[in-house]
Amino acid sequence: MTRHTISRREVLAGLGTIGIASAGAGLGTTAFFSDEEAVSADLTAGRVDLLVDYRATYSTWLPQDATDAIVDGPAVPVPDADRTYLVGQSPDLRTAEGGAIAGADWASLTTDVLDACAIGRNSFADVQAQLDAAETGLQVYDGDEPDFLGVAGQPYADGVEPILFSLNDVKPHDEGEATISLHVCDNPAYLYLGAERLVDDENGVVEPEAGDDDSEGELDDFLYVELWHDDDCSNTRETGEDYVFRGSLADLFAAALDRNDDGKGLRLTNDDDLCFQGLSCLGFRWVLPSTPAEFAALPSASANNMAMELVGKYDQFDSIADVDVNLAQTDRLSFGLTFYAEQCRHNMLAAGVQSPLDLSTGTAHAPWRVVDVPGTDATVEGELAVDTLPHPRYASVPGDCAAWIDPYGNGETVSDPVGEYVYEVEFEAPDRASGMYSTLEVKAIGADNSVTLELDGDVLFAYDTYNPIDVVPRYFDVDAGTHTLRARVVNDSGRTPTGNPTALVLCATLY
């Protein structure tokens, strides 16, 4: 099988991109999504297709009749929160009467009913058909309605720049939230988050800002933001959902720059597997605190809390008690959050690595050993000599994988002792560029009877049968250094009349 080393230009050509731009007090706040997709002819694994849906809400202490002065566009009250308004969503899902649906209902529809990757034409009719098939009683707005909140021309953002929401004025204690649902279709992909300032200026100086000679605005220092993995896509953070970032917006910019030398941004994690496939949701919340105590109660990425961060940044503040949000009055700020999806397969080689390391059972690179067998018989322990596929029983397994591996060498019809067999191989993951990982690809696995695959003692996954072989690719990031890949195979009793042999089939490559 041919492997391809990818140049920087080719990697960029294989990106799916989602961008968000947002802004703060004193101006219209806009947020944009875009999706660029192209794959180099050298990327034989196929394209990365990234679609996005989102739901954005805005909460204020003002009643709804005052939102016309704040929200540039429709604001629809949500049924499950007081003085909280839906200011953007795509697809724009509504009740039969045209009202907003609750956040929990949005989560259920996103995770259980709607399948963005199955909507080939990305059409409103396809979304409505899925809603009708599930008998939801809901409708999807298509843009003809006066209070339409979605993407012009299509329900999912895919190659366009729709406005997410727009706010004309933000006051202390106002807050907003957006849940962005990323749909990675076709190939598994790494996901990255980037952040940058687009506009940051004083926008005029009022009396509370007098003495501030800096032409740049201060609002990004005063805005608290948090990002988290919204596991159930509920539009709210729940206990147990992991944070991606917490702190001032200024610190988010700094964090993205610190880890953004290659132009990708902060890598998002997905438990132990850093490759995403299917649906993943990210929550983004912003709030403008008011009092010193409120700032002191919020975490900071660069200090003990946000109040201490502000004391360290501004000469006007000698202590936490001096922190004054009025320093940010009238400031103009717009910022961008960018999401990149980059395919995992054929995109795992770091600079200077000429070829992948084949970890399939019995390769010349890394011979496997049987390190434990049932009972006291240790005669089989040692290196394994194996054949390669194709094997007549496993036509579906890729041809560069190992065949049926018999530790006793007695064929497939002779019964082997019942119990656990442990296969093991050591390998070296090379040093990568700063912030880069090696990637372990497991393309196929099978055993008689069940097998658990471990890396350095941590379980990667388990498979419960030898036939059919599991050929679903899985990807795991690996730090530089020496590692041990171990397969625990349990030979169950009771296979007749052909005997009860034990064996292992494994296809694994380190990139």
XYZ file of C-alpha atoms in Angstrom:
511
model
C 0.000 0.000 0.000
C 1.339 3.439 -0.900
C 1.925 6.017 1.830
C 2.109 9.719 1.033
C 4.188 12.339 2.812
C 2.262 15.615 2.786
C 3.711 19.037 2.228
C 2.459 22.089 4.128
C 0.604 23.288 1.037
C -1.086 19.925 0.595
C -2.149 19.870 4.240
C -3.768 23.275 3.896
C -5.523 22.111 0.767
C -7.174 19.369 2.790
C -8.666 21.610 5.451
C -12.294 22.214 6.234
C -12.590 25.608 7.935
C -15.263 27.129 10.158
C -14.825 30.719 11.283
C -16.720 32.770 13.831
C -16.297 36.487 14.327
C -17.916 38.187 17.289
C -17.780 41.578 18.983
C -18.538 43.410 22.208
C -19.803 46.629 23.713
C -20.595 49.748 21.757
C -20.967 48.333 18.250
C -22.749 45.793 16.139
C -21.560 42.332 17.070
C -21.267 39.995 14.125
C -20.278 36.371 13.885
C -19.481 34.564 10.679
C -19.160 30.943 9.668
C -17.389 29.769 6.539
C -16.429 26.387 5.207
C -13.643 25.875 2.703
C -13.046 22.361 1.428
C -10.498 21.082 -1.047
C -8.351 17.974 -1.090
C -5.069 17.509 -2.893
C -4.979 14.729 -5.439
C -2.216 13.164 -3.342
C -4.571 12.597 -0.399
C -5.940 9.222 -1.335
C -8.005 8.831 1.831
C -10.700 11.137 0.460
C -11.932 14.512 1.525
C -12.693 16.045 4.874
C -16.228 17.395 4.848
C -17.072 19.774 7.694
C -20.615 21.029 8.227
C -21.759 23.183 11.124
C -24.951 24.053 12.896
C -25.235 26.472 15.789
C -27.600 27.979 18.325
C -26.832 31.353 19.931
C -28.633 33.021 22.818
C -28.277 36.430 24.465
C -29.273 37.165 28.063
C -29.831 40.675 29.395
C -31.461 42.293 32.402
C -33.664 44.337 30.066
C -37.209 43.298 29.094
C -37.943 42.118 25.562
C -39.447 45.438 24.443
C -35.988 46.988 24.912
C -34.117 44.415 22.831
C -34.735 46.314 19.586
C -32.093 48.808 20.745
C -29.620 46.019 21.476
C -30.126 43.227 18.985
C -29.512 43.936 15.322
C -32.078 41.523 13.950
C -34.781 39.237 15.352
C -34.722 38.163 18.997
C -37.045 35.305 19.884
C -37.696 34.502 23.573
C -36.643 30.993 24.561
C -39.195 29.000 26.571
C -36.788 27.661 29.198
C -34.979 30.795 30.478
C -36.027 34.245 31.672
C -35.009 37.272 29.564
C -32.967 35.081 27.263
C -33.402 35.456 23.547
C -32.554 33.293 20.601
C -30.537 35.524 18.275
C -29.171 33.005 15.801
C -29.520 29.354 14.880
C -28.979 27.179 11.875
C -30.936 25.165 10.972
C -33.627 27.566 12.179
C -35.924 25.063 13.900
C -39.281 26.338 15.175
C -42.487 25.128 16.714
C -45.567 24.892 14.531
C -46.515 28.365 15.797
C -43.086 29.820 14.939
C -41.707 29.973 18.470
C -38.244 28.981 19.654
C -37.681 25.497 20.999
C -36.029 24.774 24.346
C -32.321 24.054 24.595
C -32.964 20.456 25.649
C -35.133 19.914 22.580
C -32.421 21.408 20.374
C -29.922 18.977 21.917
C -32.175 15.992 21.297
C -32.778 16.974 17.686
C -29.074 17.595 17.035
C -27.908 14.313 18.526
C -30.777 11.904 17.809
C -32.898 13.147 14.890
C -31.010 15.301 12.402
C -28.071 13.864 10.472
C -26.163 16.629 8.699
C -23.864 14.207 6.903
C -26.852 12.406 5.376
C -28.214 15.597 3.809
C -26.451 15.346 0.490
C -27.733 18.575 -1.020
C -27.776 20.486 2.280
C -31.351 21.531 1.556
C -34.173 22.779 3.767
C -36.431 20.102 2.283
C -34.046 17.373 3.466
C -34.073 18.762 7.011
C -37.868 19.005 7.001
C -38.074 15.419 5.770
C -35.968 14.237 8.709
C -38.148 16.217 11.137
C -41.317 14.757 9.622
C -39.953 11.208 9.640
C -39.359 11.531 13.379
C -42.855 13.027 13.865
C -41.473 16.035 15.736
C -44.214 18.456 14.688
C -41.524 21.092 14.100
C -40.704 23.167 11.045
C -37.472 24.526 9.601
C -37.496 28.148 8.442
C -36.018 28.629 4.975
C -35.387 32.376 4.908
C -38.740 33.716 3.733
C -39.896 34.453 7.283
C -39.400 37.978 8.732
C -37.766 36.633 11.907
C -35.488 34.138 10.145
C -32.353 33.466 12.229
C -30.469 30.991 10.066
C -28.153 30.748 7.078
C -29.317 32.259 3.815
C -29.883 29.565 1.229
C -29.072 26.443 3.230
C -29.721 24.965 6.680
C -26.097 24.094 7.514
C -23.121 26.398 7.124
C -21.075 24.999 4.282
C -19.050 27.395 2.189
C -20.872 30.607 3.099
C -20.576 33.373 5.707
C -23.893 33.745 7.522
C -24.325 36.161 10.431
C -24.543 34.289 13.718
C -25.836 37.190 15.796
C -25.434 40.937 16.064
C -25.624 43.048 19.235
C -25.496 46.831 19.211
C -24.701 47.454 22.874
C -23.494 45.223 25.684
C -23.796 46.265 29.335
C -22.292 44.776 32.517
C -24.083 41.562 33.531
C -25.071 40.846 29.935
C -23.991 37.470 28.659
C -24.311 35.275 25.624
C -23.785 31.675 24.642
C -23.344 29.803 21.399
C -23.221 26.074 20.866
C -21.411 25.152 17.682
C -22.018 21.645 16.372
C -19.244 20.363 14.131
C -20.164 17.518 11.819
C -17.086 15.720 10.496
C -18.273 13.668 7.550
C -16.313 11.041 5.623
C -12.807 10.843 7.147
C -11.932 11.276 10.842
C -10.296 14.645 11.467
C -8.296 16.608 13.986
C -10.136 19.709 15.194
C -8.356 22.939 16.096
C -9.577 26.212 17.583
C -7.958 29.532 16.710
C -8.704 33.024 18.087
C -7.571 36.486 17.016
C -8.463 40.142 17.438
C -10.030 41.751 14.400
C -10.827 45.214 15.809
C -9.700 46.538 19.208
C -9.894 50.296 19.802
C -11.185 52.879 22.247
C -14.032 54.062 19.982
C -13.901 57.403 21.782
C -12.958 58.191 25.389
C -15.575 58.985 28.016
C -14.974 60.361 31.517
C -14.428 56.999 33.279
C -11.668 56.262 30.742
C -9.883 59.598 31.179
C -6.147 59.169 31.644
C -5.997 56.035 29.544
C -3.623 57.039 26.759
C -3.573 53.651 25.050
C -5.373 53.770 21.705
C -6.309 50.117 22.027
C -9.523 49.133 23.743
C -9.694 47.309 27.043
C -12.859 45.302 26.541
C -11.046 42.044 25.765
C -9.376 42.236 29.200
C -12.737 42.635 30.951
C -14.782 40.053 29.050
C -14.810 36.634 30.681
C -15.131 33.738 28.237
C -15.253 29.999 28.581
C -15.229 27.214 26.053
C -16.167 23.632 26.797
C -17.016 20.353 25.153
C -20.812 20.405 25.109
C -21.184 16.630 25.135
C -24.969 16.620 24.816
C -25.163 19.770 22.630
C -27.568 21.290 25.162
C -26.536 24.968 24.816
C -25.535 24.987 28.519
C -22.558 23.563 30.395
C -23.370 20.640 32.653
C -21.380 18.904 35.392
C -18.650 16.713 33.960
C -18.262 18.505 30.641
C -14.605 19.423 30.153
C -13.449 22.994 29.697
C -11.275 23.923 26.739
C -10.516 27.383 28.148
C -11.567 29.728 30.977
C -10.381 33.290 31.448
C -10.353 36.697 29.834
C -10.822 37.014 26.122
C -7.346 38.583 25.987
C -5.873 35.430 27.505
C -7.714 33.305 24.960
C -6.023 35.304 22.205
C -2.657 34.756 23.902
C -3.257 31.030 24.348
C -4.205 30.612 20.709
C -1.109 32.510 19.584
C 1.164 30.513 21.894
C 0.060 27.260 20.268
C -0.722 28.574 16.826
C 2.690 28.742 15.146
C 1.562 26.425 12.353
C -1.653 28.359 11.747
C -4.016 25.703 13.111
C -4.807 26.792 16.670
C -5.554 24.946 19.899
C -6.031 21.247 19.370
C -9.351 20.008 20.728
C -9.320 16.674 22.515
C -11.802 13.833 22.257
C -11.056 11.724 25.330
C -7.945 9.650 24.521
C -8.596 9.684 20.782
C -7.812 13.085 19.262
C -9.480 12.264 15.954
C -13.096 13.354 15.680
C -15.742 11.738 13.524
C -19.433 12.464 13.288
C -20.921 15.052 15.669
C -18.998 17.122 18.230
C -20.340 20.195 20.022
C -18.405 23.078 21.530
C -19.968 25.600 23.893
C -18.840 29.235 23.988
C -20.059 31.631 26.697
C -19.161 35.277 27.324
C -20.145 37.558 30.193
C -19.240 41.111 31.185
C -18.860 41.213 35.001
C -19.539 44.397 36.950
C -18.032 44.511 40.447
C -14.534 43.727 41.786
C -15.977 40.772 43.680
C -17.454 39.336 40.499
C -14.126 39.598 38.692
C -12.346 38.030 41.680
C -14.706 35.034 41.569
C -13.823 34.172 37.968
C -10.799 32.086 36.943
C -7.953 33.509 34.907
C -5.507 31.767 32.603
C -2.659 34.112 33.596
C -3.338 35.012 37.262
C -5.129 33.743 40.360
C -8.394 35.270 39.149
C -9.620 37.873 36.687
C -9.434 40.695 39.240
C -5.750 39.978 39.919
C -5.159 39.776 36.172
C -6.616 43.287 35.741
C -4.596 44.668 38.678
C -1.464 43.367 37.014
C -2.336 44.931 33.659
C -3.546 48.416 34.621
C -1.699 51.033 36.655
C -5.047 52.573 37.623
C -5.818 49.524 39.790
C -3.701 49.269 42.956
C -5.806 46.455 44.414
C -8.786 44.254 43.627
C -11.097 46.865 45.163
C -10.006 49.351 42.478
C -11.071 47.198 39.521
C -13.605 49.220 37.524
C -15.380 47.901 34.419
C -16.062 51.496 33.324
C -12.547 51.550 31.886
C -13.998 49.576 28.972
C -16.886 51.958 28.221
C -17.538 52.541 24.491
C -14.643 50.277 23.504
C -14.954 48.663 20.131
C -13.937 45.038 19.837
C -14.452 42.322 17.297
C -12.774 38.959 17.436
C -12.670 35.754 15.505
C -12.849 32.116 16.523
C -11.766 29.713 13.815
C -12.264 25.953 13.689
C -10.105 23.794 11.462
C -10.808 20.188 10.548
C -7.811 18.339 9.156
C -7.985 14.720 8.142
C -6.169 12.210 10.335
C -5.289 9.566 7.789
C -2.209 10.167 5.599
C -1.563 13.322 7.620
C 0.415 12.060 10.581
C 4.066 12.436 9.537
C 6.084 15.170 11.217
C 8.988 16.944 9.542
C 12.038 14.722 9.197
C 10.174 11.412 9.460
C 10.723 9.599 6.160
C 8.409 6.617 6.608
C 5.770 5.250 8.982
C 6.609 2.503 11.466
C 4.730 -0.726 10.814
C 3.599 -2.252 14.119
C 1.557 -5.070 12.605
C 2.153 -8.438 14.213
C 5.454 -9.996 13.166
C 6.991 -7.148 11.177
C 10.737 -6.719 10.839
C 10.494 -3.316 12.531
C 9.153 -4.596 15.823
C 8.845 -8.338 16.476
C 6.020 -9.271 18.793
C 6.438 -11.592 21.772
C 4.088 -13.776 23.743
C 4.826 -12.714 27.318
C 2.181 -14.695 29.187
C 0.140 -17.852 28.590
C -2.338 -19.835 30.713
C -0.846 -22.120 33.325
C 2.865 -22.710 33.778
C 3.917 -23.561 30.203
C 6.382 -20.850 29.176
C 7.779 -22.622 26.112
C 5.825 -20.444 23.685
C 7.036 -17.161 25.111
C 9.335 -15.246 22.782
C 9.344 -13.691 19.328
C 6.625 -14.687 16.870
C 7.307 -15.601 13.251
C 4.187 -14.809 11.247
C 2.864 -14.627 7.716
C 1.092 -11.690 6.116
C -2.344 -11.517 4.602
C -4.241 -12.074 2.404
C -5.586 -14.985 4.382
C -8.544 -16.904 2.894
C -10.624 -16.464 6.037
C -10.080 -12.712 6.305
C -10.522 -11.241 2.838
C -11.735 -7.934 4.322
C -8.510 -7.244 6.226
C -5.996 -4.873 4.555
C -3.247 -6.778 2.779
C -0.323 -5.422 4.797
C -1.615 -6.871 8.079
C -0.589 -10.060 9.829
C -2.255 -13.429 9.320
C -3.646 -15.804 11.935
C -0.907 -15.833 14.591
C -0.691 -19.185 16.348
C 1.607 -19.010 19.394
C 1.915 -22.826 19.579
C 2.451 -23.335 15.847
C -0.022 -26.210 15.774
C -2.501 -24.898 13.224
C -6.076 -23.714 13.429
C -7.770 -27.002 14.308
C -5.931 -28.001 17.475
C -7.296 -26.854 20.805
C -5.053 -24.549 22.814
C -5.211 -24.070 26.592
C -8.107 -21.940 27.795
C -7.229 -18.624 29.397
C -5.438 -15.343 28.727
C -2.553 -14.878 26.289
C -0.588 -11.630 26.319
C 1.120 -10.401 23.126
C 3.470 -7.429 23.421
C 5.737 -5.212 21.323
C 7.898 -2.218 22.244
C 8.397 0.710 19.885
C 9.965 4.154 19.877
C 7.944 7.264 18.985
C 10.310 9.936 17.613
C 10.545 13.547 18.734
C 8.238 15.825 16.788
C 8.115 19.550 16.227
C 6.862 21.575 19.198
C 3.281 20.679 20.030
C 3.153 17.729 17.594
C 2.411 14.096 18.354
C 2.994 10.778 16.660
C -0.229 9.031 15.769
C -0.989 5.340 16.187
C -3.381 4.009 13.558
C -5.119 0.699 14.288
C -6.787 -0.464 11.089
C -7.899 -3.966 12.023
C -7.979 -6.243 15.032
C -9.333 -9.668 15.814
C -8.668 -12.686 18.018
C -10.038 -15.984 19.180
C -11.943 -15.131 21.237
C -11.842 -11.606 22.757
C -8.998 -9.088 22.630
C -8.170 -5.925 24.580
C -5.578 -3.538 23.162
C -3.487 -1.498 25.613
C -0.883 1.233 25.245
C 1.483 1.586 28.213
C -1.057 -0.166 30.422
C -3.994 2.038 29.416
C -6.850 0.352 27.560
C -7.355 1.732 24.053
C -10.362 -0.416 23.183
C -11.649 -4.000 23.247
C -13.111 -6.277 20.590
C -15.177 -9.310 21.500
C -14.947 -11.746 18.598
C -12.504 -13.066 16.000
C -14.905 -13.274 13.074
C -15.580 -10.914 11.435
C -12.381 -8.960 11.961
C -12.977 -5.378 13.132
C -11.678 -3.121 10.330
C -12.813 0.273 11.669
C -9.755 2.602 11.730
C -8.974 4.178 15.097
C -6.375 6.847 15.873
C -4.465 7.659 19.068
C -1.875 10.363 19.740
C 1.441 9.161 21.185
C 4.129 11.240 22.905
C 7.810 10.879 22.037
C 9.599 8.035 23.832
C 9.479 4.271 24.317
C 6.045 2.650 24.469
C 4.552 -0.806 24.867
C 1.624 -1.991 22.765
C -0.042 -5.004 24.339
C -2.867 -7.292 23.215
C -4.637 -9.429 25.810
C -6.389 -12.361 24.134
C -8.786 -14.582 26.079
C -9.246 -18.080 24.662
C -12.696 -19.220 25.725
C -13.748 -22.848 25.915
C -16.311 -24.728 23.894
C -15.376 -24.422 20.219
C -16.060 -27.740 18.429
C -15.621 -29.800 16.251
C -12.683 -27.901 14.737
C -10.871 -27.441 18.024
C -10.356 -24.342 20.119
C -7.234 -22.529 18.904
C -6.170 -19.074 19.987
C -4.676 -16.375 17.792
C -4.294 -12.656 17.089
C -4.765 -10.488 14.007
C -3.617 -6.871 14.279
C -2.906 -4.085 11.774
C -1.217 -1.066 13.369
C 1.037 1.719 12.089
C 2.820 4.578 13.849
C 2.983 7.847 11.911
